[in-house]
Coordinates of C-alpha atoms in Angstrom, one line a residue:
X282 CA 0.0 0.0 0.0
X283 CA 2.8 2.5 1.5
X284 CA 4.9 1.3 -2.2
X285 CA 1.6 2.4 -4.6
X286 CA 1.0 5.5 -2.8
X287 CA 4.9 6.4 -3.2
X288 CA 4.7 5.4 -6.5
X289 CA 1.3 7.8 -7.2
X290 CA 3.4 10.7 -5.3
X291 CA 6.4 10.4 -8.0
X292 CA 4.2 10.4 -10.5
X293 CA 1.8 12.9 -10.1
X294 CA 5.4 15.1 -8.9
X295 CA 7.0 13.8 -12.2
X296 CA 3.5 14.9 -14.2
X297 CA 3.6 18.5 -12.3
X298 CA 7.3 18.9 -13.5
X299 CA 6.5 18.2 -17.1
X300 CA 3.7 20.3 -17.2
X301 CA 5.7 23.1 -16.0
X302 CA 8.7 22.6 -18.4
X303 CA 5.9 22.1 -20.9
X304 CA 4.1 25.8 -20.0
X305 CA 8.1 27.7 -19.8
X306 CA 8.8 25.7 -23.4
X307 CA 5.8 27.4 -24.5
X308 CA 6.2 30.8 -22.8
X309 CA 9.9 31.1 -24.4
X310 CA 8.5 30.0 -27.7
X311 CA 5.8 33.4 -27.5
X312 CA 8.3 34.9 -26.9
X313 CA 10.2 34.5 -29.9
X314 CA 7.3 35.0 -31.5
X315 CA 7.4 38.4 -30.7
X316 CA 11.2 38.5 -32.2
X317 CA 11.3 36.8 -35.2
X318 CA 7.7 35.5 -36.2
X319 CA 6.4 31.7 -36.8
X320 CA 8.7 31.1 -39.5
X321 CA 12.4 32.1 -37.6
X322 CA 10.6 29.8 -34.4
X323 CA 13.7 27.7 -33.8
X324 CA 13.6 24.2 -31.3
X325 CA 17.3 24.4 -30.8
X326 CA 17.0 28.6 -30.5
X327 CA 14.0 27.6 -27.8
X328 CA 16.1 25.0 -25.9
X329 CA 19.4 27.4 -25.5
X330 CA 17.1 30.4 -23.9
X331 CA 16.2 27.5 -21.6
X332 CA 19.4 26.0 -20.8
X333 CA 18.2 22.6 -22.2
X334 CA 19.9 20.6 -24.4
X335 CA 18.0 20.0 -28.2
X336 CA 17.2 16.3 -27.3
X337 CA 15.9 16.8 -24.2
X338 CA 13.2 19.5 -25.4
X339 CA 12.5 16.7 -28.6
X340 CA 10.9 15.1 -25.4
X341 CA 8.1 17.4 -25.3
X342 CA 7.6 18.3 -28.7
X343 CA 9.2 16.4 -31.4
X344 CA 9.0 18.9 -34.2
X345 CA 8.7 22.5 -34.2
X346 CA 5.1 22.1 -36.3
X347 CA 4.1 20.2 -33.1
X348 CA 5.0 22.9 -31.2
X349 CA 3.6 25.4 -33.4
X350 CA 0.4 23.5 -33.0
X351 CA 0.5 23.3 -29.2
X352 CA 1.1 27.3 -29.6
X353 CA -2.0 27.6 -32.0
X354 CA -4.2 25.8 -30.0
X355 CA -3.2 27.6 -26.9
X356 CA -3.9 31.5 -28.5
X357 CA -7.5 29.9 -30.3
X358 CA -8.8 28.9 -26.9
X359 CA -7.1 32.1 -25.2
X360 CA -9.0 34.1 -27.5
X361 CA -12.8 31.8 -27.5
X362 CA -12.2 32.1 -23.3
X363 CA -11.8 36.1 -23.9
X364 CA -15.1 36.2 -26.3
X365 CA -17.2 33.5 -23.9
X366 CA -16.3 35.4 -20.8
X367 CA -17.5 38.6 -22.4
X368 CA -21.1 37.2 -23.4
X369 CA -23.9 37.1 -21.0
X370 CA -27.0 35.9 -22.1
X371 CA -29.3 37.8 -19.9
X372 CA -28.4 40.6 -22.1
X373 CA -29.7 41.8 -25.2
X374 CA -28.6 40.4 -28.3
X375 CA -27.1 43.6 -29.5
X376 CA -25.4 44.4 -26.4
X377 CA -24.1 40.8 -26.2
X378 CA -22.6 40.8 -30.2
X379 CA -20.8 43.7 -29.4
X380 CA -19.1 42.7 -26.0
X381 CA -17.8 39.4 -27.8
X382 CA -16.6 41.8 -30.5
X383 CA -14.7 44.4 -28.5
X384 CA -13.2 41.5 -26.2
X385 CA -11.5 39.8 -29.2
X386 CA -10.2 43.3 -30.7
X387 CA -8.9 43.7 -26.8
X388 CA -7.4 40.3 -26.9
X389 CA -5.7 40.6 -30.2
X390 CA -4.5 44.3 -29.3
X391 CA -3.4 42.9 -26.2
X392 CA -1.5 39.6 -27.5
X393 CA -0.5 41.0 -31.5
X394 CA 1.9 38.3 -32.1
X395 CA -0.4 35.6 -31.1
X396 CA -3.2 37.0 -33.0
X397 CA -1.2 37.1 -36.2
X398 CA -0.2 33.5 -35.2
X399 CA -3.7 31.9 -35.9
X400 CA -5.4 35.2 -38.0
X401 CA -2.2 36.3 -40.1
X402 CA -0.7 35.5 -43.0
X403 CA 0.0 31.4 -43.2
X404 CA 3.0 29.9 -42.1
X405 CA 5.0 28.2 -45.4
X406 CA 4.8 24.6 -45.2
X407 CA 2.9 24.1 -41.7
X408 CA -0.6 23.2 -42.3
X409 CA -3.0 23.0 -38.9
X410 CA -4.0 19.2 -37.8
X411 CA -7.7 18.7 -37.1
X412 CA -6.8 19.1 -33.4
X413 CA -7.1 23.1 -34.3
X414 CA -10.7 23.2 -35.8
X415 CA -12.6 22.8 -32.3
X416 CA -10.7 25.3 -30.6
X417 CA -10.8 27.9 -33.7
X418 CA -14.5 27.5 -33.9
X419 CA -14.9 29.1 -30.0
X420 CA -15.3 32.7 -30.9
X421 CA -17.8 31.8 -33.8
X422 CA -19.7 29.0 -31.4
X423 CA -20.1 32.2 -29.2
X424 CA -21.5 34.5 -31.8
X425 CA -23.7 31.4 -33.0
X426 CA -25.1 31.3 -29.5
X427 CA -26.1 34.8 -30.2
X428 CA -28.1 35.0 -33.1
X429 CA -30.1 31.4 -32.1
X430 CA -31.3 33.8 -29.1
X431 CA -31.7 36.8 -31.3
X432 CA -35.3 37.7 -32.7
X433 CA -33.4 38.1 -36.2
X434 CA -35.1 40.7 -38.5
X435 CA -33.1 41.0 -42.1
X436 CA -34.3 44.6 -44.0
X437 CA -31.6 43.9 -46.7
X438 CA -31.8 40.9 -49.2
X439 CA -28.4 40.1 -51.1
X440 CA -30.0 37.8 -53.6
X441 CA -30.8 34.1 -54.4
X442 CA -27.9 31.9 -52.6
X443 CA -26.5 29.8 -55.4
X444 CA -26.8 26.0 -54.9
X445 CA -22.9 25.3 -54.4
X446 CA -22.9 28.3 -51.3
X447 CA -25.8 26.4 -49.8
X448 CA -23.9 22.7 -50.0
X449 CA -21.0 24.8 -48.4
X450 CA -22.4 26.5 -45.9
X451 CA -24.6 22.9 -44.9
X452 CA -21.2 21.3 -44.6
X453 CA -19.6 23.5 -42.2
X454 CA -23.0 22.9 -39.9
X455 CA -22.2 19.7 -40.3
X456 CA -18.7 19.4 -39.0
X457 CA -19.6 21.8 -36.4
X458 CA -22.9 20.5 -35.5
X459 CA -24.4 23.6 -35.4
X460 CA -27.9 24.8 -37.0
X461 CA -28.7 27.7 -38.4
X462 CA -30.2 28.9 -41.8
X463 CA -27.7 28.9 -44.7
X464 CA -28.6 32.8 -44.9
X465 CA -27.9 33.5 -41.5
X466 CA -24.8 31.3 -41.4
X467 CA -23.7 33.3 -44.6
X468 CA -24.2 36.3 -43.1
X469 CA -22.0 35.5 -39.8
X470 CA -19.5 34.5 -42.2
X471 CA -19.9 37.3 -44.3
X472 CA -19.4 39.9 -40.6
X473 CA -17.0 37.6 -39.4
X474 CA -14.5 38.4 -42.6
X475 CA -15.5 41.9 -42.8
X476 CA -14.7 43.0 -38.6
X477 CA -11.5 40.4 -38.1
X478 CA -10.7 42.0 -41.2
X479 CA -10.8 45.6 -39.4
X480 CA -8.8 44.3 -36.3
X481 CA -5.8 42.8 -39.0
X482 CA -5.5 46.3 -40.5
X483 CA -5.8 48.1 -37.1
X484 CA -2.7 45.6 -36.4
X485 CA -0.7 45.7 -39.4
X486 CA -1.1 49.5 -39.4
X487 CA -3.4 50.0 -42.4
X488 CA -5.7 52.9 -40.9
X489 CA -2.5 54.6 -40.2
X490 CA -3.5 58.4 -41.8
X491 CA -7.2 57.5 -41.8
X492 CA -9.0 56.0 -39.1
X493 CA -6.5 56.2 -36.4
X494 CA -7.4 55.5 -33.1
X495 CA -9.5 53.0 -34.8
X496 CA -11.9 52.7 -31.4
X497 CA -14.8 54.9 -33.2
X498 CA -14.7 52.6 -36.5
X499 CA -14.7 49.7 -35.0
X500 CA -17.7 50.1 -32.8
X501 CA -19.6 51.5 -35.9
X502 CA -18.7 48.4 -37.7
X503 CA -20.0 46.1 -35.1
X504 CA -22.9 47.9 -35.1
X505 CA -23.3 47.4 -38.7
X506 CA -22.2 44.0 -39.1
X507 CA -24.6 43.1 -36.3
X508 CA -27.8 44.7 -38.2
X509 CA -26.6 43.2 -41.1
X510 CA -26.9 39.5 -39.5
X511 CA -30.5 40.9 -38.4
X512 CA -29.6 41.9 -34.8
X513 CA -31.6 45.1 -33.9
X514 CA -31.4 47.2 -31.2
X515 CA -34.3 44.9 -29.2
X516 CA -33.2 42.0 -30.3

């Protein structure tokens, strides 16, 4: 009894140790981030800020795409944690699409590096396992959430969907078992591109000369994008 309880102990101390190397492998690999982007991320460069030797690190990640993946998967729950948190849905619809809006623009203004890590341009030859999709479909599961509550009401019609966009659109439903008309789900998708859009140039210093401090914009936007997906100021 005494040896499988000592044994437990060593474990569970040999499991807390890993996780921590795990989290400062991580931590120094955001920060290089910050220094030379995804493509300059370096195992070996990761392992010397550490003190480790190469091999030792190949313990916990045996590639650096395996560690870029850890890193992705880390900043798309980060930022579906910052847009859940921000939703209550005793609120009004408007009021709620909005505070899941403004609390990814925070996140991304707060954390650039990561942001441009799962929202920027792609990273040459990596290409995302299907461990990513769950955790990049939390800010878009939370706006979901929204409109099924909201008492939708769409003024402007964009025109017949063509047949292809509606097999599309019923796919994506599919793999994220979610339901919502193909015109409503075109429509998030449609907001979605158009206010991630306005964060990357806020970012990458494309309102620079124009709509710089881009606070006032962006909260028109929302606005905007939300009464496009038929959110109104009861709903």
């Amino acid at each position: 009894m005494l040896y499988a309880e000592s044994m437990a102990a060593t474990q569970t101390a040999r499991e807390r140790a890993r996780a921590e190397l795990t989290r400062e492998i991580k931590d120094e690999a955001r920060r290089q981030l910050a220094e030379v982007g995804a493509l300059g991320l370096s195992l070996r460069a990761v392992a010397r800020e550490l003190g480790m030797v190469s091999s030792a690190l190949y313990r916990y990640f045996s590639s650096r795409e395996e560690l870029l993946t850890a890193l992705i998967i880390d900043a798309y729950d980060a930022v579906g944690e910052a847009a859940e948190a921000a939703d209550d849905p005793k609120k009004a619809s408007l009021e709620r699409w909005e505070s899941i809006w403004f609390a990814v623009r925070a996140w991304a203004k707060a954390r650039p590096h990561e942001y441009a890590l799962i929202y920027g341009s792609p990273i040459p030859g990596y290409q995302a396992p299907q461990d990513t999709v769950t955790p990049a479909g939390r800010v878009a599961f939370a706006l979901v959430a929204v409109l099924r509550d909201a008492n939708l009401r769409v003024e402007t019609e964009v025109g017949e969907m063509p047949d292809e966009l509606r097999h599309q659109l019923g796919a994506v439903a599919e793999i994220l078992k979610i339901t919502l008309a193909p015109e409503t789900a075109s429509r998030l998708i449609m907001a979605w591109t158009q206010l991630f859009g306005m964060i990357n140039f806020e970012l990458f210093g494309q309102y620079v000369g124009s709509v710089d401090p881009s606070d006032a914009f962006f909260a028109h936007g929302t606005r905007q994008m939300a009464e496009f997906t038929g959110i109104r100021m009861t709903g």
